[in-house]
Coordinates of C-alpha atoms and ligand atoms in Angstrom, one line a residue:
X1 CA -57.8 31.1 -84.2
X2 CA -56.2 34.2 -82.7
X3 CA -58.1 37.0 -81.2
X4 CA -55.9 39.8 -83.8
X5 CA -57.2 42.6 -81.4
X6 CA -55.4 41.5 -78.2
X7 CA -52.5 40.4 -80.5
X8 CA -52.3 43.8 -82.1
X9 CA -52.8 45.2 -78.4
X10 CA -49.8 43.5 -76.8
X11 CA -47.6 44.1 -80.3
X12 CA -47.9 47.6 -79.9
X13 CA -47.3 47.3 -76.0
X14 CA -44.1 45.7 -76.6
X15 CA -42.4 47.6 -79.2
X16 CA -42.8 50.2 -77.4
X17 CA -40.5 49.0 -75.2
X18 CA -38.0 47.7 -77.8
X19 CA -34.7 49.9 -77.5
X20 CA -32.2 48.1 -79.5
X21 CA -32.1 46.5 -82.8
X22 CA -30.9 43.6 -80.9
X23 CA -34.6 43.2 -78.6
X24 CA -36.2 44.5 -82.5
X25 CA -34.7 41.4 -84.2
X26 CA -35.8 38.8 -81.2
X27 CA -39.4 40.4 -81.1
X28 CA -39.8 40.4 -85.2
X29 CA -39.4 36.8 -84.4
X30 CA -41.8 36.3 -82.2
X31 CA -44.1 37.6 -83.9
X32 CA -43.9 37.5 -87.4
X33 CA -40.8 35.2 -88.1
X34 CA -41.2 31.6 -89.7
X35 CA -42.8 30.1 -86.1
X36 CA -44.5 33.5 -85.2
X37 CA -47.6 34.1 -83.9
X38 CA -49.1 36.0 -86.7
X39 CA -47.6 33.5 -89.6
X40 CA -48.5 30.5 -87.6
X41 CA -52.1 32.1 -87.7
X42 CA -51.6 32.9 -91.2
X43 CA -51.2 28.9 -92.0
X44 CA -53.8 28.0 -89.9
X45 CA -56.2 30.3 -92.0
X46 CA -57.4 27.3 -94.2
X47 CA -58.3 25.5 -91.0
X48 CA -61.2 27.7 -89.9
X49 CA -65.0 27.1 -90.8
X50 CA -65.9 28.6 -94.3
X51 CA -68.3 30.8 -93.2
X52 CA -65.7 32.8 -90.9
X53 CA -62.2 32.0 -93.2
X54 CA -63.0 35.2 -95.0
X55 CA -63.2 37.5 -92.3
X56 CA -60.7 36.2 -90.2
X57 CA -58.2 36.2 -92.9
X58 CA -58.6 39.2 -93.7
X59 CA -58.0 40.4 -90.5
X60 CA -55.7 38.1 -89.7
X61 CA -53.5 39.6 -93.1
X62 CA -54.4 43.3 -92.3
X63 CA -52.4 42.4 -88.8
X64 CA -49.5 40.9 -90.4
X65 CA -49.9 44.3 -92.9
X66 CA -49.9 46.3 -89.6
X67 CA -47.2 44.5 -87.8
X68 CA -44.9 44.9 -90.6
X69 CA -45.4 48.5 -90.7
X70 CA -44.8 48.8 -87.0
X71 CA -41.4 47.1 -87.3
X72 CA -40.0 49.2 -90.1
X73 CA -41.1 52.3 -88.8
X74 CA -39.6 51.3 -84.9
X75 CA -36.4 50.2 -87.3
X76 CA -35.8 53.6 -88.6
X77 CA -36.4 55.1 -85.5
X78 CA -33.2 52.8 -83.6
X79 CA -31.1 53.8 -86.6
X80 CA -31.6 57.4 -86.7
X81 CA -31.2 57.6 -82.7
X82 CA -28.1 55.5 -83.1
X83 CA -26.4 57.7 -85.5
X84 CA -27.4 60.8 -83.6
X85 CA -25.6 59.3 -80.5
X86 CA -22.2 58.1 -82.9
X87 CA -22.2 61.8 -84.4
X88 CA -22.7 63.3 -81.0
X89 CA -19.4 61.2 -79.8
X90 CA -17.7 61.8 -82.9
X91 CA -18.1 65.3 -83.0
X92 CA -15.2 67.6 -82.7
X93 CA -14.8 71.0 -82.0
X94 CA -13.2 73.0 -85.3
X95 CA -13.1 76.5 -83.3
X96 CA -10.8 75.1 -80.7
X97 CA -7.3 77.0 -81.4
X98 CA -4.5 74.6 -82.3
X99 CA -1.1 74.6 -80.5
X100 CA 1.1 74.0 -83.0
X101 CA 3.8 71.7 -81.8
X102 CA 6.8 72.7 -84.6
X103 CA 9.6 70.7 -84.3
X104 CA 13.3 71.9 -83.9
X105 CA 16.3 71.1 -85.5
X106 CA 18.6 69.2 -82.9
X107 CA 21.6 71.7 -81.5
X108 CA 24.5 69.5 -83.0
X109 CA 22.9 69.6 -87.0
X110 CA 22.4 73.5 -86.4
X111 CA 26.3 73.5 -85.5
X112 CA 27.3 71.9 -88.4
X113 CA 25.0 73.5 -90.9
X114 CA 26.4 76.9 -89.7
X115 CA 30.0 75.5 -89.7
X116 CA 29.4 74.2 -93.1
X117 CA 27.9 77.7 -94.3
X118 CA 30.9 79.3 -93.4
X119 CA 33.2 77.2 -94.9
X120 CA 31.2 76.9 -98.2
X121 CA 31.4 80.5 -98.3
X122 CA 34.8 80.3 -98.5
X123 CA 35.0 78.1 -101.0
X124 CA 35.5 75.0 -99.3
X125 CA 32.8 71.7 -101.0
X126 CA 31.4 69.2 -98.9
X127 CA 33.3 65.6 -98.9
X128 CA 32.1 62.4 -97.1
X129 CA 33.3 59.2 -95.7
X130 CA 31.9 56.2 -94.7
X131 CA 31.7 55.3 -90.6
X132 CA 32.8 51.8 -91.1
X133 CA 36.0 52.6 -92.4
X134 CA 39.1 50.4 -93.4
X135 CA 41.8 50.7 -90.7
X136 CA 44.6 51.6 -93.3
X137 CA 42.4 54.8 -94.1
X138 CA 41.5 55.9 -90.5
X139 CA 45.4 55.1 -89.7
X140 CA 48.2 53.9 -91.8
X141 CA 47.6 56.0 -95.3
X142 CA 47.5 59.2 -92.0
X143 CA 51.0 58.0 -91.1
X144 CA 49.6 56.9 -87.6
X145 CA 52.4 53.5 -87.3
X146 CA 51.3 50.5 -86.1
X147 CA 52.3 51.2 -81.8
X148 CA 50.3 54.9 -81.7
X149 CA 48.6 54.6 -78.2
X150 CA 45.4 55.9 -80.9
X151 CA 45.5 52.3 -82.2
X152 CA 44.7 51.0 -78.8
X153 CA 42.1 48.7 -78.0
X154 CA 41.1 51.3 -75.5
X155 CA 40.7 53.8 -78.0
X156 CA 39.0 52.1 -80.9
X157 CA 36.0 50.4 -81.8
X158 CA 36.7 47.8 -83.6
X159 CA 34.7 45.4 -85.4
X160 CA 34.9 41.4 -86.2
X161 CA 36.0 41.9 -89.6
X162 CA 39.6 42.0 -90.8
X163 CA 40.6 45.5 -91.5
X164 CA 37.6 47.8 -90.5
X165 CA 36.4 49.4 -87.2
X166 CA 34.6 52.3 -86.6
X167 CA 36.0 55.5 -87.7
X168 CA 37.9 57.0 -84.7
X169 CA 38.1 60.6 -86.4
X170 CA 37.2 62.1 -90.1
X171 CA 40.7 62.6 -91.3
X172 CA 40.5 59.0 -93.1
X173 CA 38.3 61.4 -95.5
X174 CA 40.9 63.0 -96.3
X175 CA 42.1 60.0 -98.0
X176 CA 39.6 59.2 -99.8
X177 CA 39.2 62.3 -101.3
X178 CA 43.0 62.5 -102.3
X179 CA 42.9 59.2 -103.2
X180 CA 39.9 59.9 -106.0
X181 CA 40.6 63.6 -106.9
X182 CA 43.0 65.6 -108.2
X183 CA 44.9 69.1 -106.7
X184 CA 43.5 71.6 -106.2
X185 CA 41.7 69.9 -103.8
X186 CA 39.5 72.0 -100.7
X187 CA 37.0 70.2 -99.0
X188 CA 35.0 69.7 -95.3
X189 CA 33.6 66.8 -93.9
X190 CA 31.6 66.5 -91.3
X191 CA 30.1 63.3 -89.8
X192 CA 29.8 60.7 -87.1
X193 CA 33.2 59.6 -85.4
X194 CA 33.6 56.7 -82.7
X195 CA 36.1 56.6 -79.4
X196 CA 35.6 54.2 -76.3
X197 CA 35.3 57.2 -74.2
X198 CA 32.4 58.0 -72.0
X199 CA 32.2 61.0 -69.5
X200 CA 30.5 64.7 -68.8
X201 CA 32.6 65.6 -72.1
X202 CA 33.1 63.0 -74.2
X203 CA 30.6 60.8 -75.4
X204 CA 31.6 57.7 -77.5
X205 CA 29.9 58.5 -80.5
X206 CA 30.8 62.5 -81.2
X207 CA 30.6 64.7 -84.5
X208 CA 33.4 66.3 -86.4
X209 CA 34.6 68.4 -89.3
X210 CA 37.4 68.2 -91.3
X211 CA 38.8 70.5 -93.2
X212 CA 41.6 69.5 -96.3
X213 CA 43.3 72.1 -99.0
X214 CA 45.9 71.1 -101.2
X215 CA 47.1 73.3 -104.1
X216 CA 50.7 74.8 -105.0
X217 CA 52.1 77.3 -102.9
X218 CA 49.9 76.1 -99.9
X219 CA 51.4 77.5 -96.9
X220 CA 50.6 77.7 -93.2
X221 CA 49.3 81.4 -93.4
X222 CA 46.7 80.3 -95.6
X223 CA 45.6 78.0 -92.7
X224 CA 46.1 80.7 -89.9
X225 CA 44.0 83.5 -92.0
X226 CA 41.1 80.3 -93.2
X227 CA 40.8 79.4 -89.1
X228 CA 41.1 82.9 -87.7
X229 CA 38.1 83.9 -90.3
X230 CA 36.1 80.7 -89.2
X231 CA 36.8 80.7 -85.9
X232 CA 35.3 84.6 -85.6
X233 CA 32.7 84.0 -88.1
X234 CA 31.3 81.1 -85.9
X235 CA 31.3 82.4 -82.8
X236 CA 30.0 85.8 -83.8
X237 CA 33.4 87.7 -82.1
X238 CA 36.4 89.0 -82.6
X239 CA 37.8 86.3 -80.4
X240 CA 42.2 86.2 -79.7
X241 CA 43.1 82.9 -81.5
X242 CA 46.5 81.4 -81.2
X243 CA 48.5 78.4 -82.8
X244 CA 50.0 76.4 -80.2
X245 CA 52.8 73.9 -81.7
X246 CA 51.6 70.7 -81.3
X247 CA 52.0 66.8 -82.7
X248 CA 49.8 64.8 -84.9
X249 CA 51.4 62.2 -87.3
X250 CA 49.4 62.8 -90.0
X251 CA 50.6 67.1 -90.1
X252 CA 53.9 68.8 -90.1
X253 CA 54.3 71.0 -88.4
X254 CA 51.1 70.6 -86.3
X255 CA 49.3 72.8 -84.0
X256 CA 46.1 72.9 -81.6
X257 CA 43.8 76.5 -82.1
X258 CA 42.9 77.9 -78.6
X259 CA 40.5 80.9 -78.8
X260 CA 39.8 83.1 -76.2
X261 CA 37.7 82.1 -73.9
X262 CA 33.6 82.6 -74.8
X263 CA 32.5 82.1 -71.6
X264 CA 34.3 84.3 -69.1
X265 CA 36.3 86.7 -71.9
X266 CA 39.5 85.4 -71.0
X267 CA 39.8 86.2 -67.0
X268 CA 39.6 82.5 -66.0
X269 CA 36.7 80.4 -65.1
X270 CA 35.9 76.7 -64.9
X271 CA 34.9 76.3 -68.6
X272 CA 38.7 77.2 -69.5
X273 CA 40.4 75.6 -66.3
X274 CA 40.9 79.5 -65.3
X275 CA 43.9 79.4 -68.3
X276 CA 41.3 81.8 -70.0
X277 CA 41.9 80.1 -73.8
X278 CA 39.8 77.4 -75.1
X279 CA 41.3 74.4 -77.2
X280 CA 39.0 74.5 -80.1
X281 CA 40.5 72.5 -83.3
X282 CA 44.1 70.6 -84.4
X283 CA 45.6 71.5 -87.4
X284 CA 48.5 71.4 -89.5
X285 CA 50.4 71.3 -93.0
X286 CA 49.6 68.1 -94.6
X287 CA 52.4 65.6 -94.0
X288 CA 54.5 64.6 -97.4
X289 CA 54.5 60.9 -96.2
X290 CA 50.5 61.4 -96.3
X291 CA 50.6 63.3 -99.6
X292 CA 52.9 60.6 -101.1
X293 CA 50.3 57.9 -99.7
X294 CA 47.5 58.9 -101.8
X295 CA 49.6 59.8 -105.1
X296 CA 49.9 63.4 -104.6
X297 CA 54.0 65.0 -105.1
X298 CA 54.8 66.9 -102.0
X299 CA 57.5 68.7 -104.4
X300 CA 54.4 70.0 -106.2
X301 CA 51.5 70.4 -103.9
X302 CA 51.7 71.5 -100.2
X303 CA 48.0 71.4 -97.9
X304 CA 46.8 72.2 -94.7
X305 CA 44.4 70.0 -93.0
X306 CA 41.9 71.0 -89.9
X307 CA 40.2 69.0 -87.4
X308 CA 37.1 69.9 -85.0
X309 CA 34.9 68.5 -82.2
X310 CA 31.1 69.3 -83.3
X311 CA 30.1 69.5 -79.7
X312 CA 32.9 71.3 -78.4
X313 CA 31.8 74.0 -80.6
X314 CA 28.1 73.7 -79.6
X315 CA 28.8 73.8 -76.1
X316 CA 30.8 76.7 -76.0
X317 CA 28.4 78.5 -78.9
X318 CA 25.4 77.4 -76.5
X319 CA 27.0 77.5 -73.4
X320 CA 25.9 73.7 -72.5
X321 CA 27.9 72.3 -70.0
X322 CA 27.5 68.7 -70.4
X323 CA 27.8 66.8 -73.9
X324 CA 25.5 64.0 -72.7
X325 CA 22.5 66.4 -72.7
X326 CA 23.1 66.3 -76.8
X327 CA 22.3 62.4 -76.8
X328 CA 19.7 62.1 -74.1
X329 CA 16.7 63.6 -76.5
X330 CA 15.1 65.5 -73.3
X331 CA 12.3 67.8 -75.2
X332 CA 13.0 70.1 -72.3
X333 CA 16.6 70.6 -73.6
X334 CA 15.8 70.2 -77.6
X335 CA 12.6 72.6 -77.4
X336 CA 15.2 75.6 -76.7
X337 CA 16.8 75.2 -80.4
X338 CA 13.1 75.7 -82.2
Ligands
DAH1 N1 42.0 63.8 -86.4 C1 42.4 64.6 -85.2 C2 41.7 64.1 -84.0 O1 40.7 63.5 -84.1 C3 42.1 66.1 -85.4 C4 43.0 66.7 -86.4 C5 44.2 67.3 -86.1 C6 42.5 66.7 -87.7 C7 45.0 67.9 -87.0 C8 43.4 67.3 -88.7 C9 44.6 67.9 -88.3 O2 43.0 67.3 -90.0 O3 45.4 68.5 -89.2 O4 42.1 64.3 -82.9

């Protein structure tokens, strides 16, 4: 027999102790799991003297009763406090102002969307190429023979598959592009190129645009007005540009663009090696060995063909001095362009 008053006494005294579900669960056993004191009692009901059974089992049942109670209620209580505590951690302040962290486009694709607009706008569509590119496209459709120092192994990346290597310029679009359509033909293409060069200004992976018209009675004023009207679109000024004859295998005659120089207004400075004109692009009329490559009849169709450095421009539009800056993806540097 238990005395249920003392039991109930010391229950009470030691729930209200209990802080954790985990010291709930371990005193629920003690006292009114399978080998607890109250159920043990419960069992041993039939054992005690008729006269008393009655009485004591009552009481003995009303504790159990009780007991329960007590546990469910102290059960509640744990839960509710440990959701107040979770929602207290959890809580977050909706008032607090945000700063918003907008991201940028990166100076080189704002360069060639705004060379692209130009162009576009003067009728020009948009051609691409792939950067793997077959070594007779990038070369010997473009009339580069065989012994051009471009070919060297110093020069070019190439890769460990017969005929292809990373595209060292994006004239080979040009090819493909005469190769697939038909005269008139005036497109850009901008995109990736690859050169085993590495210093302040050249990095070996660079960006540049192409530019390719053929049609009858193409001649070279049609390239000088196109590049005069980019070149002072672009950079926002009615900059000097000159034609400076030139050689590239692939043009005839050739010529490198210098404009004026942006940084220092043509009085010399270190940007323009104090010559006060800036190289900017190549160009020249489309050679009739290259026409003749790709099916076109240089008796019918003349072009002109450009070609520019993506970063060149940047640097002299943004006045960055050093093309690595482009490639090292400092948010200092690319937060400036937002
Ligand atoms: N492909 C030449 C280079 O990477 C640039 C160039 C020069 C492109 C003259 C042309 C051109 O289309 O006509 O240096």
């Amino acid at each position: 027999m238990i005395d249920t008053e003392e039991i109930r006494l010391s229950l009470e005294k030691e729930l209200s102790k209990v802080e954790s579900l985990q010291e709930l669960q371990e005193l629920k056993a003690k006292y009114i799991g399978k080998k607890g004191i109250i159920s043990l009692a419960i069992g041993d009901i039939k054992k005690v003297p008729l006269e008393k059974r009655r009485e004591y089992g009552s009481a003995v049942n009303s504790l159990k009763e009780y007991a329960e109670k007590l546990f469910k209620e102290k059960e509640e209580e744990i839960r509710k406090r440990e959701l107040q505590e979770r929602l207290l951690k959890e809580w977050v302040d909706l008032s607090i102002p945000l700063e918003p962290k907008i991201g940028a486009y990166h100076p080189i694709s704002l360069t060639i969307q705004r060379v692209k607009d130009i162009l576009t706008s003067m009728g020009f569509s948009v051609a691409e190429g792939p950067e793997i590119e077959l070594e007779a496209y990038n070369f010997d459709l473009l009339n580069i023979p065989k012994e051009h120092p471009a070919r060297d192994m110093q020069d070019t990346f190439y890769i460990n598959r017969e005929g292809y290597l990373l595209r060292t310029h994006t004239s080979p679009v040009q090819i493909r592009v005469m190769l697939s359509q038909k005269p008139p033909i005036y497109v850009i293409a901008p995109g990736r190129v690859y050169r085993r060069d590495d210093d302040p200004t050249h990095s070996p992976m660079f960006h540049q645009v192409e530019g390719l018209a053929v049609d009858k009675h193409i001649s070279f004023k049609h390239m000088k007005y196109t590049i005069e009207t980019f070149l002072r679109e672009f950079f926002e000024v009615h900059v000097p540009v000159r034609f400076r004859a030139s050689y590239f295998p692939f043009t005839e005659p050739s010529a490198e663009v210098d404009i004026g120089c942006v940084i220092c207004g043509g009085e010399g400075c270190r940007v323009c090696k104090h010559t006060g004109w800036l190289e900017v692009m190549g160009c020249g009329m489309v050679h009739p060995q290259v026409l003749e490559n790709c099916h076109i009849d240089p008796e019918v169709y003349q072009g002109f063909a450009f070609g520019m450095g993506v970063e060149r421009l940047a640097m002299l539009y943004f006045g960055i001095d050093n093309i690595k800056l482009f490639f090292e993806n400092d948010l200092r540097f690319l937060r400036q362009f937002v």
